[in-house]
Coordinates of N, CA and C in Angstrom, one line a residue:
M1 N 137.4 123.7 164.0 CA 136.6 123.7 163.1 C 135.2 124.3 163.6
R2 N 134.8 124.2 164.9 CA 133.6 124.7 165.4 C 133.6 126.3 165.2
R3 N 134.8 126.9 165.6 CA 134.7 128.4 165.6 C 134.9 128.8 164.1
A4 N 135.7 127.8 163.1 CA 135.3 128.4 161.6 C 134.0 128.3 161.3
L5 N 133.3 127.3 161.6 CA 131.9 127.1 161.1 C 131.1 128.3 161.7
F6 N 131.1 128.8 162.8 CA 130.4 129.7 163.4 C 130.8 131.3 162.6
E7 N 131.9 131.0 162.6 CA 132.4 132.3 161.9 C 132.1 132.6 160.0
K8 N 131.6 131.5 160.1 CA 131.6 131.2 158.4 C 133.0 131.6 157.7
K9 N 134.3 130.7 158.2 CA 135.5 131.0 157.5 C 135.6 129.4 157.0
T10 N 135.0 128.7 156.8 CA 135.1 127.5 156.0 C 133.7 126.9 155.4
I11 N 134.0 126.1 154.7 CA 132.8 125.8 153.7 C 132.0 124.8 154.8
G12 N 130.6 125.0 154.9 CA 130.3 123.9 156.0 C 128.7 123.6 155.6
P13 N 128.0 123.0 156.4 CA 126.6 122.2 156.3 C 125.9 123.4 155.0
Y14 N 125.8 124.7 155.7 CA 124.9 125.4 155.2 C 125.3 125.8 153.3
N15 N 126.8 125.2 153.1 CA 127.2 125.6 151.8 C 126.6 124.3 150.8
L16 N 126.5 123.1 151.3 CA 126.2 122.0 150.9 C 124.8 121.9 150.2
D17 N 124.9 120.7 149.4 CA 123.7 120.1 149.1 C 123.3 118.8 149.8
D18 N 122.0 118.6 149.9 CA 121.8 117.2 150.8 C 122.4 115.9 150.3
R19 N 123.0 115.7 149.4 CA 123.5 114.3 149.3 C 125.2 114.3 149.8
Y20 N 125.3 115.7 149.4 CA 127.0 115.5 149.8 C 126.9 115.9 151.8
I21 N 126.0 116.4 152.1 CA 126.2 116.7 153.5 C 126.0 115.3 154.3
A22 N 125.1 114.6 153.9 CA 125.0 113.0 153.6 C 126.1 112.3 154.3
Y23 N 126.7 112.7 152.9 CA 128.2 111.8 152.6 C 129.4 112.3 153.8
I24 N 129.6 113.6 154.2 CA 130.6 114.0 154.9 C 130.1 114.6 156.0
G25 N 128.8 114.5 156.3 CA 128.4 114.8 157.8 C 128.9 115.0 158.8
Y26 N 129.1 113.8 159.1 CA 130.2 113.1 160.1 C 131.0 113.5 160.6
T27 N 132.0 114.5 159.6 CA 132.9 115.1 159.9 C 132.7 116.5 160.9
Y28 N 131.6 116.7 160.3 CA 131.2 118.1 161.4 C 130.6 117.9 162.8
L29 N 130.2 116.7 162.7 CA 129.5 116.2 164.2 C 130.5 115.6 164.8
Q30 N 131.8 114.9 164.2 CA 132.8 114.6 164.8 C 133.9 115.8 165.6
A31 N 134.3 116.6 165.0 CA 134.3 118.0 165.1 C 134.0 118.7 166.3
S32 N 132.7 118.6 166.2 CA 132.0 119.4 167.4 C 131.7 118.5 168.6
L33 N 132.2 117.2 168.6 CA 132.3 116.4 169.6 C 133.5 116.6 170.2
Y34 N 134.8 116.6 169.5 CA 136.1 116.6 170.0 C 136.5 117.9 170.4
F35 N 135.6 118.9 170.1 CA 136.3 120.5 170.0 C 136.3 121.1 171.8
R36 N 137.4 121.4 172.1 CA 137.6 122.1 173.4 C 138.0 123.2 173.3
E37 N 137.4 124.4 174.0 CA 138.1 125.7 174.0 C 139.2 125.8 174.6
D38 N 139.7 125.0 175.6 CA 141.3 125.1 176.1 C 141.9 124.3 175.4
L39 N 142.1 123.9 174.2 CA 142.8 122.9 173.8 C 144.0 123.9 173.3
E40 N 145.2 123.4 173.7 CA 146.5 124.2 173.5 C 147.1 123.5 172.7
V41 N 148.0 124.3 171.6 CA 148.7 123.9 170.3 C 150.2 123.6 171.1
E42 N 150.6 122.7 170.5 CA 152.1 122.0 171.1 C 153.1 123.1 170.2
E43 N 153.9 123.6 170.9 CA 154.8 124.2 170.2 C 156.0 122.9 169.5
R44 N 156.5 123.1 168.4 CA 157.3 122.3 167.5 C 158.6 123.0 167.4
G45 N 158.8 124.1 167.2 CA 160.1 124.8 167.4 C 160.2 125.2 165.6
H46 N 161.5 124.9 165.5 CA 161.9 124.9 164.2 C 161.4 123.6 163.2
V47 N 161.0 123.7 162.0 CA 160.9 122.8 160.9 C 161.0 123.0 160.0
D48 N 161.5 122.5 159.3 CA 161.9 122.7 158.0 C 162.0 121.3 156.9
K49 N 160.9 121.0 156.2 CA 160.8 119.6 155.8 C 159.8 119.8 154.7
Y50 N 160.1 119.2 153.5 CA 159.8 118.8 152.5 C 159.2 117.5 152.0
F51 N 158.0 117.6 151.4 CA 157.1 116.0 151.7 C 157.1 115.9 150.0
E52 N 158.0 115.0 149.3 CA 158.0 115.1 148.0 C 157.0 114.5 147.3
E53 N 156.6 113.5 147.7 CA 155.2 112.7 147.1 C 154.0 113.7 146.9
S54 N 153.8 114.4 147.9 CA 152.9 115.5 148.0 C 153.0 116.8 147.2
G55 N 154.3 117.4 147.4 CA 154.7 118.4 147.1 C 154.6 119.4 148.3
I56 N 154.3 119.2 149.1 CA 154.1 120.2 150.5 C 155.2 120.3 151.2
W57 N 155.5 121.8 151.2 CA 156.7 122.2 152.2 C 156.3 122.8 153.4
V58 N 157.0 122.3 154.8 CA 155.9 122.8 155.8 C 157.5 123.8 156.5
F59 N 157.2 124.8 157.0 CA 158.2 125.3 157.6 C 158.1 126.3 158.7
S60 N 158.9 126.1 160.0 CA 158.3 126.9 161.0 C 159.7 127.4 161.7
N61 N 159.2 128.6 162.4 CA 160.4 129.0 163.0 C 159.9 130.0 164.6
S62 N 160.7 130.5 165.0 CA 159.9 131.1 166.2 C 158.7 132.5 166.1
S63 N 159.0 132.9 164.8 CA 158.3 133.9 164.2 C 156.8 133.4 163.3
F64 N 156.7 132.6 162.8 CA 155.6 132.2 162.0 C 155.9 130.8 161.4
Y65 N 154.7 130.1 160.7 CA 154.6 128.7 160.3 C 154.1 128.8 159.2
L66 N 154.9 128.2 158.1 CA 154.3 128.3 156.7 C 154.3 127.0 155.8
V67 N 153.0 126.8 155.3 CA 152.6 125.6 154.2 C 152.9 126.2 153.2
S68 N 153.2 125.3 152.2 CA 153.1 125.5 150.7 C 153.1 124.4 149.9
N69 N 152.1 124.4 148.7 CA 152.0 123.3 148.0 C 152.8 123.6 146.3
F70 N 153.7 122.9 145.9 CA 154.7 123.3 144.8 C 153.8 122.8 143.7
K71 N 152.9 121.7 143.7 CA 152.6 120.8 142.9 C 151.3 121.8 143.0
K72 N 150.8 122.8 143.5 CA 150.0 124.0 142.9 C 150.7 125.2 142.7
G73 N 151.5 125.3 142.2 CA 152.2 126.3 141.8 C 152.7 127.4 142.8
G74 N 153.1 126.5 143.9 CA 153.6 127.5 145.2 C 152.5 128.1 145.9
V75 N 151.4 127.8 145.9 CA 150.4 128.4 147.2 C 150.9 128.3 148.4
L76 N 150.6 129.1 149.1 CA 151.0 129.0 150.5 C 149.8 129.6 151.4
K77 N 149.9 129.5 152.4 CA 149.6 130.1 153.9 C 150.5 130.2 154.9
V78 N 150.6 131.3 155.5 CA 151.5 131.5 156.4 C 150.8 132.1 157.9
N79 N 151.0 131.3 158.8 CA 150.5 132.0 160.3 C 151.6 132.5 160.9
F80 N 151.1 133.5 161.5 CA 152.2 134.3 162.2 C 152.1 134.1 163.6
K81 N 152.8 133.9 164.6 CA 152.7 133.9 165.9 C 151.9 134.7 166.7
N82 N 151.4 136.1 166.3 CA 151.0 137.0 166.7 C 149.5 136.9 166.6
G83 N 148.9 135.9 165.7 CA 147.5 135.7 165.3 C 147.5 135.8 164.0
S84 N 148.3 137.1 163.2 CA 147.8 137.4 162.1 C 148.3 136.3 161.2
S85 N 147.5 136.2 159.8 CA 148.2 135.3 158.7 C 148.1 135.8 157.3
F86 N 148.6 135.3 156.6 CA 148.9 135.6 154.8 C 148.3 134.4 154.0
K87 N 147.5 134.6 153.1 CA 147.2 133.2 152.3 C 147.5 133.9 150.6
D88 N 148.1 133.2 150.2 CA 148.5 133.4 148.6 C 147.9 132.1 147.8
S89 N 146.7 132.6 147.1 CA 146.3 131.3 146.3 C 146.4 131.0 144.8
G90 N 148.1 131.8 144.5 CA 148.4 131.7 143.2 C 148.3 133.1 142.1
I91 N 148.5 132.8 141.2 CA 148.2 133.6 139.8 C 147.2 133.4 139.3
I92 N 146.6 134.5 139.0 CA 144.9 134.3 138.0 C 145.2 135.3 136.9
L93 N 145.4 134.9 135.8 CA 145.1 135.8 134.8 C 143.8 135.7 133.8
K94 N 143.5 137.0 134.0 CA 142.3 136.9 132.8 C 142.5 137.7 131.6
T95 N 142.2 137.4 130.5 CA 142.1 138.1 129.2 C 140.9 138.1 128.6
K96 N 140.4 139.0 127.7 CA 139.4 139.2 127.2 C 138.2 137.8 127.4
N97 N 138.5 136.8 126.9 CA 137.5 135.6 127.3 C 138.3 134.4 127.8
K98 N 139.4 134.2 128.7 CA 140.0 133.2 128.8 C 140.6 133.6 130.1
I99 N 140.6 132.6 131.0 CA 141.0 132.7 132.4 C 142.0 131.6 132.7
Y100 N 143.1 132.1 133.1 CA 144.1 131.0 133.2 C 144.8 131.3 134.9
T101 N 145.3 130.2 135.4 CA 145.3 130.0 136.7 C 147.2 129.1 136.7
S102 N 147.3 129.6 138.3 CA 148.9 128.9 138.3 C 148.7 127.7 139.5
S103 N 147.3 127.8 140.1 CA 147.4 126.8 141.2 C 146.4 125.7 141.2
W104 N 146.2 125.3 139.8 CA 145.8 123.8 139.3 C 146.6 123.0 139.6
L105 N 146.1 122.1 140.1 CA 147.4 120.7 140.6 C 147.9 120.1 139.4
N106 N 149.1 120.0 139.5 CA 149.9 119.7 138.3 C 151.2 118.9 139.1
S107 N 151.2 117.7 138.8 CA 152.9 117.0 139.1 C 154.2 116.8 138.3
S108 N 154.0 117.7 137.1 CA 154.8 118.3 136.7 C 155.7 119.4 136.7
E109 N 155.9 119.9 138.2 CA 156.4 121.0 138.2 C 157.8 121.1 138.4
E110 N 158.7 122.3 138.3 CA 160.0 122.0 138.3 C 160.4 122.8 139.6
K111 N 160.9 122.0 140.5 CA 161.4 123.1 141.7 C 163.2 123.0 141.8
I112 N 163.6 123.6 142.5 CA 164.9 123.6 142.8 C 165.0 124.2 144.1
I113 N 165.4 123.6 144.8 CA 165.8 123.7 146.2 C 166.9 124.2 146.6
K114 N 166.8 125.8 147.2 CA 168.5 126.3 147.7 C 168.4 127.1 148.9
D115 N 169.1 127.5 149.4 CA 169.7 128.3 150.8 C 168.0 128.9 151.2
G116 N 167.6 128.0 152.1 CA 166.5 128.3 152.9 C 165.0 128.7 152.0
G117 N 165.0 128.2 151.0 CA 163.5 128.4 150.2 C 163.4 127.7 148.6
F118 N 162.9 127.9 148.1 CA 162.5 127.3 146.9 C 162.0 127.9 145.4
K119 N 162.4 127.4 144.3 CA 161.8 128.2 143.0 C 161.2 127.2 142.3
V120 N 159.6 127.4 142.1 CA 158.8 126.7 141.4 C 158.8 127.2 140.1
S121 N 158.7 126.3 138.8 CA 158.5 126.8 137.5 C 157.6 126.0 137.1
R122 N 156.7 126.6 135.9 CA 155.6 125.8 135.4 C 154.9 126.5 134.6
E123 N 153.8 125.6 134.1 CA 153.2 126.3 132.9 C 151.8 126.6 133.7
M124 N 151.1 127.7 133.3 CA 149.7 127.8 133.8 C 148.7 126.9 133.0
K125 N 147.5 127.1 133.6 CA 146.4 126.0 133.0 C 145.4 127.2 132.8
L126 N 144.8 126.8 131.5 CA 143.2 127.1 131.0 C 142.5 127.0 131.8
I127 N 141.7 127.4 132.4 CA 140.4 127.0 132.9 C 139.3 127.1 132.0
S128 N 138.4 125.7 131.7 CA 137.6 125.5 131.1 C 136.1 125.9 131.9
F129 N 135.1 126.3 131.4 CA 133.9 126.4 131.9 C 133.1 125.9 131.2
Y130 N 132.1 124.3 131.9 CA 131.5 123.6 130.7 C 130.0 124.1 131.3
K131 N 129.4 124.2 130.5 CA 127.7 124.8 130.8 C 126.7 123.9 130.3
M132 N 126.0 123.4 131.1 CA 124.6 122.5 131.0 C 123.8 123.0 129.9
S133 N 123.7 122.6 129.2 CA 122.4 122.9 127.9 C 121.5 121.7 128.3
I134 N 119.9 122.2 127.6 CA 119.1 121.5 127.8 C 119.2 119.8 127.0
I135 N 119.8 119.9 125.7 CA 120.1 118.8 125.2 C 121.1 117.6 126.0
K136 N 122.2 118.5 126.7 CA 123.1 117.6 127.5 C 122.4 116.9 128.9
G137 N 121.5 117.9 129.3 CA 120.9 117.2 130.5 C 120.0 116.2 130.2
I138 N 119.1 116.7 129.1 CA 118.3 115.4 128.7 C 119.1 114.1 128.1
S139 N 120.2 114.1 127.5 CA 121.1 113.0 127.3 C 121.5 112.3 128.5
L140 N 121.9 113.0 129.4 CA 122.5 112.3 130.6 C 121.6 111.4 131.3
R141 N 120.4 112.3 131.5 CA 118.9 111.5 132.5 C 118.5 110.4 131.3
V142 N 118.9 110.2 129.8 CA 118.5 109.0 129.2 C 119.3 108.1 129.4
F143 N 120.5 108.4 129.2 CA 121.7 107.8 129.8 C 121.5 106.6 131.2
Q144 N 121.3 108.0 131.8 CA 121.3 107.2 133.5 C 120.1 105.9 133.4
L145 N 119.2 106.8 133.0 CA 117.8 105.6 133.1 C 118.1 104.4 132.0
L146 N 119.2 104.2 131.2 CA 119.0 103.1 130.2 C 120.2 102.2 130.7
L147 N 121.4 103.0 130.9 CA 122.6 102.2 131.2 C 123.3 102.6 132.9
G148 N 122.9 103.5 133.3 CA 123.2 104.1 134.7 C 123.2 102.9 135.7
R149 N 122.2 102.0 135.3 CA 122.0 100.9 136.5 C 123.4 100.0 136.2
F150 N 123.6 100.0 135.5 CA 124.9 98.9 135.2 C 126.4 99.4 135.7
E151 N 126.9 98.8 136.9 CA 127.9 99.6 137.8 C 129.1 99.9 136.6
F152 N 129.7 98.7 135.7 CA 130.7 98.9 135.4 C 130.9 100.0 134.3
I153 N 129.7 100.6 133.7 CA 129.6 101.4 132.8 C 129.1 102.5 133.3
N154 N 128.7 102.9 134.5 CA 128.6 103.6 135.6 C 130.0 103.9 136.0
K155 N 131.0 103.4 136.4 CA 131.8 103.9 136.6 C 133.0 104.5 135.5
L156 N 132.9 103.6 134.4 CA 133.6 104.4 133.2 C 133.2 105.6 132.9
V157 N 131.9 106.2 133.0 CA 131.6 107.2 132.6 C 131.8 108.1 133.8
K158 N 131.5 108.0 135.3 CA 132.2 108.8 136.2 C 133.5 109.3 135.9
K159 N 134.7 108.3 135.6 CA 135.7 108.5 135.5 C 136.2 109.3 134.1
F160 N 135.4 109.1 133.1 CA 135.5 110.0 131.8 C 134.9 111.1 131.9
L161 N 134.0 111.6 132.9 CA 133.3 113.1 133.1 C 134.3 113.5 134.0
R162 N 134.5 113.0 135.2 CA 135.4 113.7 136.2 C 136.9 113.9 135.4
G163 N 137.5 113.2 134.4 CA 138.6 113.3 133.7 C 138.4 115.0 132.8
I164 N 137.3 114.8 131.8 CA 137.0 116.0 131.6 C 136.5 117.2 132.4
L165 N 135.6 117.1 133.3 CA 135.0 118.4 133.8 C 136.1 118.9 135.2
I166 N 136.8 118.1 135.7 CA 137.6 118.4 137.2 C 138.9 118.4 136.9
T167 N 139.6 117.1 136.6 CA 141.1 116.9 136.6 C 141.9 117.4 135.1
K168 N 141.1 117.1 134.0 CA 141.9 117.6 132.9 C 141.9 119.0 132.4
Q169 N 142.7 119.7 132.3 CA 143.1 121.0 132.2 C 143.9 121.5 131.0
K170 N 143.6 122.1 130.2 CA 144.3 122.3 128.7 C 145.6 123.3 129.1
S171 N 146.5 123.1 128.4 CA 147.8 123.8 128.5 C 147.6 125.6 128.3
S172 N 148.5 126.2 128.5 CA 148.8 127.4 128.0 C 149.9 128.1 126.9
G173 N 150.5 127.3 127.6 CA 151.9 127.8 127.0 C 152.6 129.2 127.6
I174 N 151.9 129.3 128.8 CA 152.6 130.4 129.2 C 152.9 130.0 130.8
R175 N 154.3 130.1 131.0 CA 155.2 129.8 131.9 C 155.1 130.7 133.1
F176 N 155.4 130.4 134.2 CA 155.6 131.3 135.4 C 157.0 130.5 136.4
F177 N 157.4 131.7 137.0 CA 158.2 130.7 138.2 C 157.9 131.6 139.4
R178 N 157.9 131.0 140.6 CA 157.5 131.6 142.0 C 158.7 131.6 142.8
T179 N 159.3 132.3 143.2 CA 160.3 132.3 144.6 C 160.3 132.0 145.7
I180 N 160.5 131.2 146.8 CA 159.8 131.6 148.2 C 161.2 131.1 148.8
K181 N 161.5 132.2 149.8 CA 162.5 132.1 150.3 C 162.4 133.0 152.0
V182 N 162.7 131.9 152.5 CA 162.8 132.5 154.1 C 164.0 133.2 154.5
V183 N 164.2 133.9 155.2 CA 165.1 134.9 155.4 C 165.4 134.6 157.2
K184 N 166.4 135.2 157.4 CA 167.0 135.0 158.9 C 166.0 135.6 159.6
E185 N 165.5 135.5 161.0 CA 164.2 136.4 161.5 C 165.0 137.9 161.6

């Protein structure tokens, strides 16, 4: 993690606001304390495991290491033993005024496991972009001043807003499938 921070290949403290860094800053401090330049990665040999609950498939052989998440439409990362890597963040479809993605977290994927690979089929999600207006901003501030101090109401509103702004996405009606197959070396 220390090297990734130095090379700016990860989200680091320089990208985060003060509150968030105060909340998760200890992970960066801990990573720097435990970092060792001479750390050797343990060779695991051949791995082929699917984690049902998370939708993650891990595959490794003598040539590469692959991790794919089927609940995100088959997004994957492959690290080759020679040091190179390949990342696929899924399909993004942009029309005149709408954007659809295949990589939105969705537990209703259909997967078929067959001879050294998987086939994932699901629906793309329409990405919504909510803009803060002056009226919305003032309304939220007034709400926070009047009712925000009540923990019960605060939690309900957070859950509601989280659902609208982060986790809830509209169906698009656009279906896709991906096939991920590992062939013999």
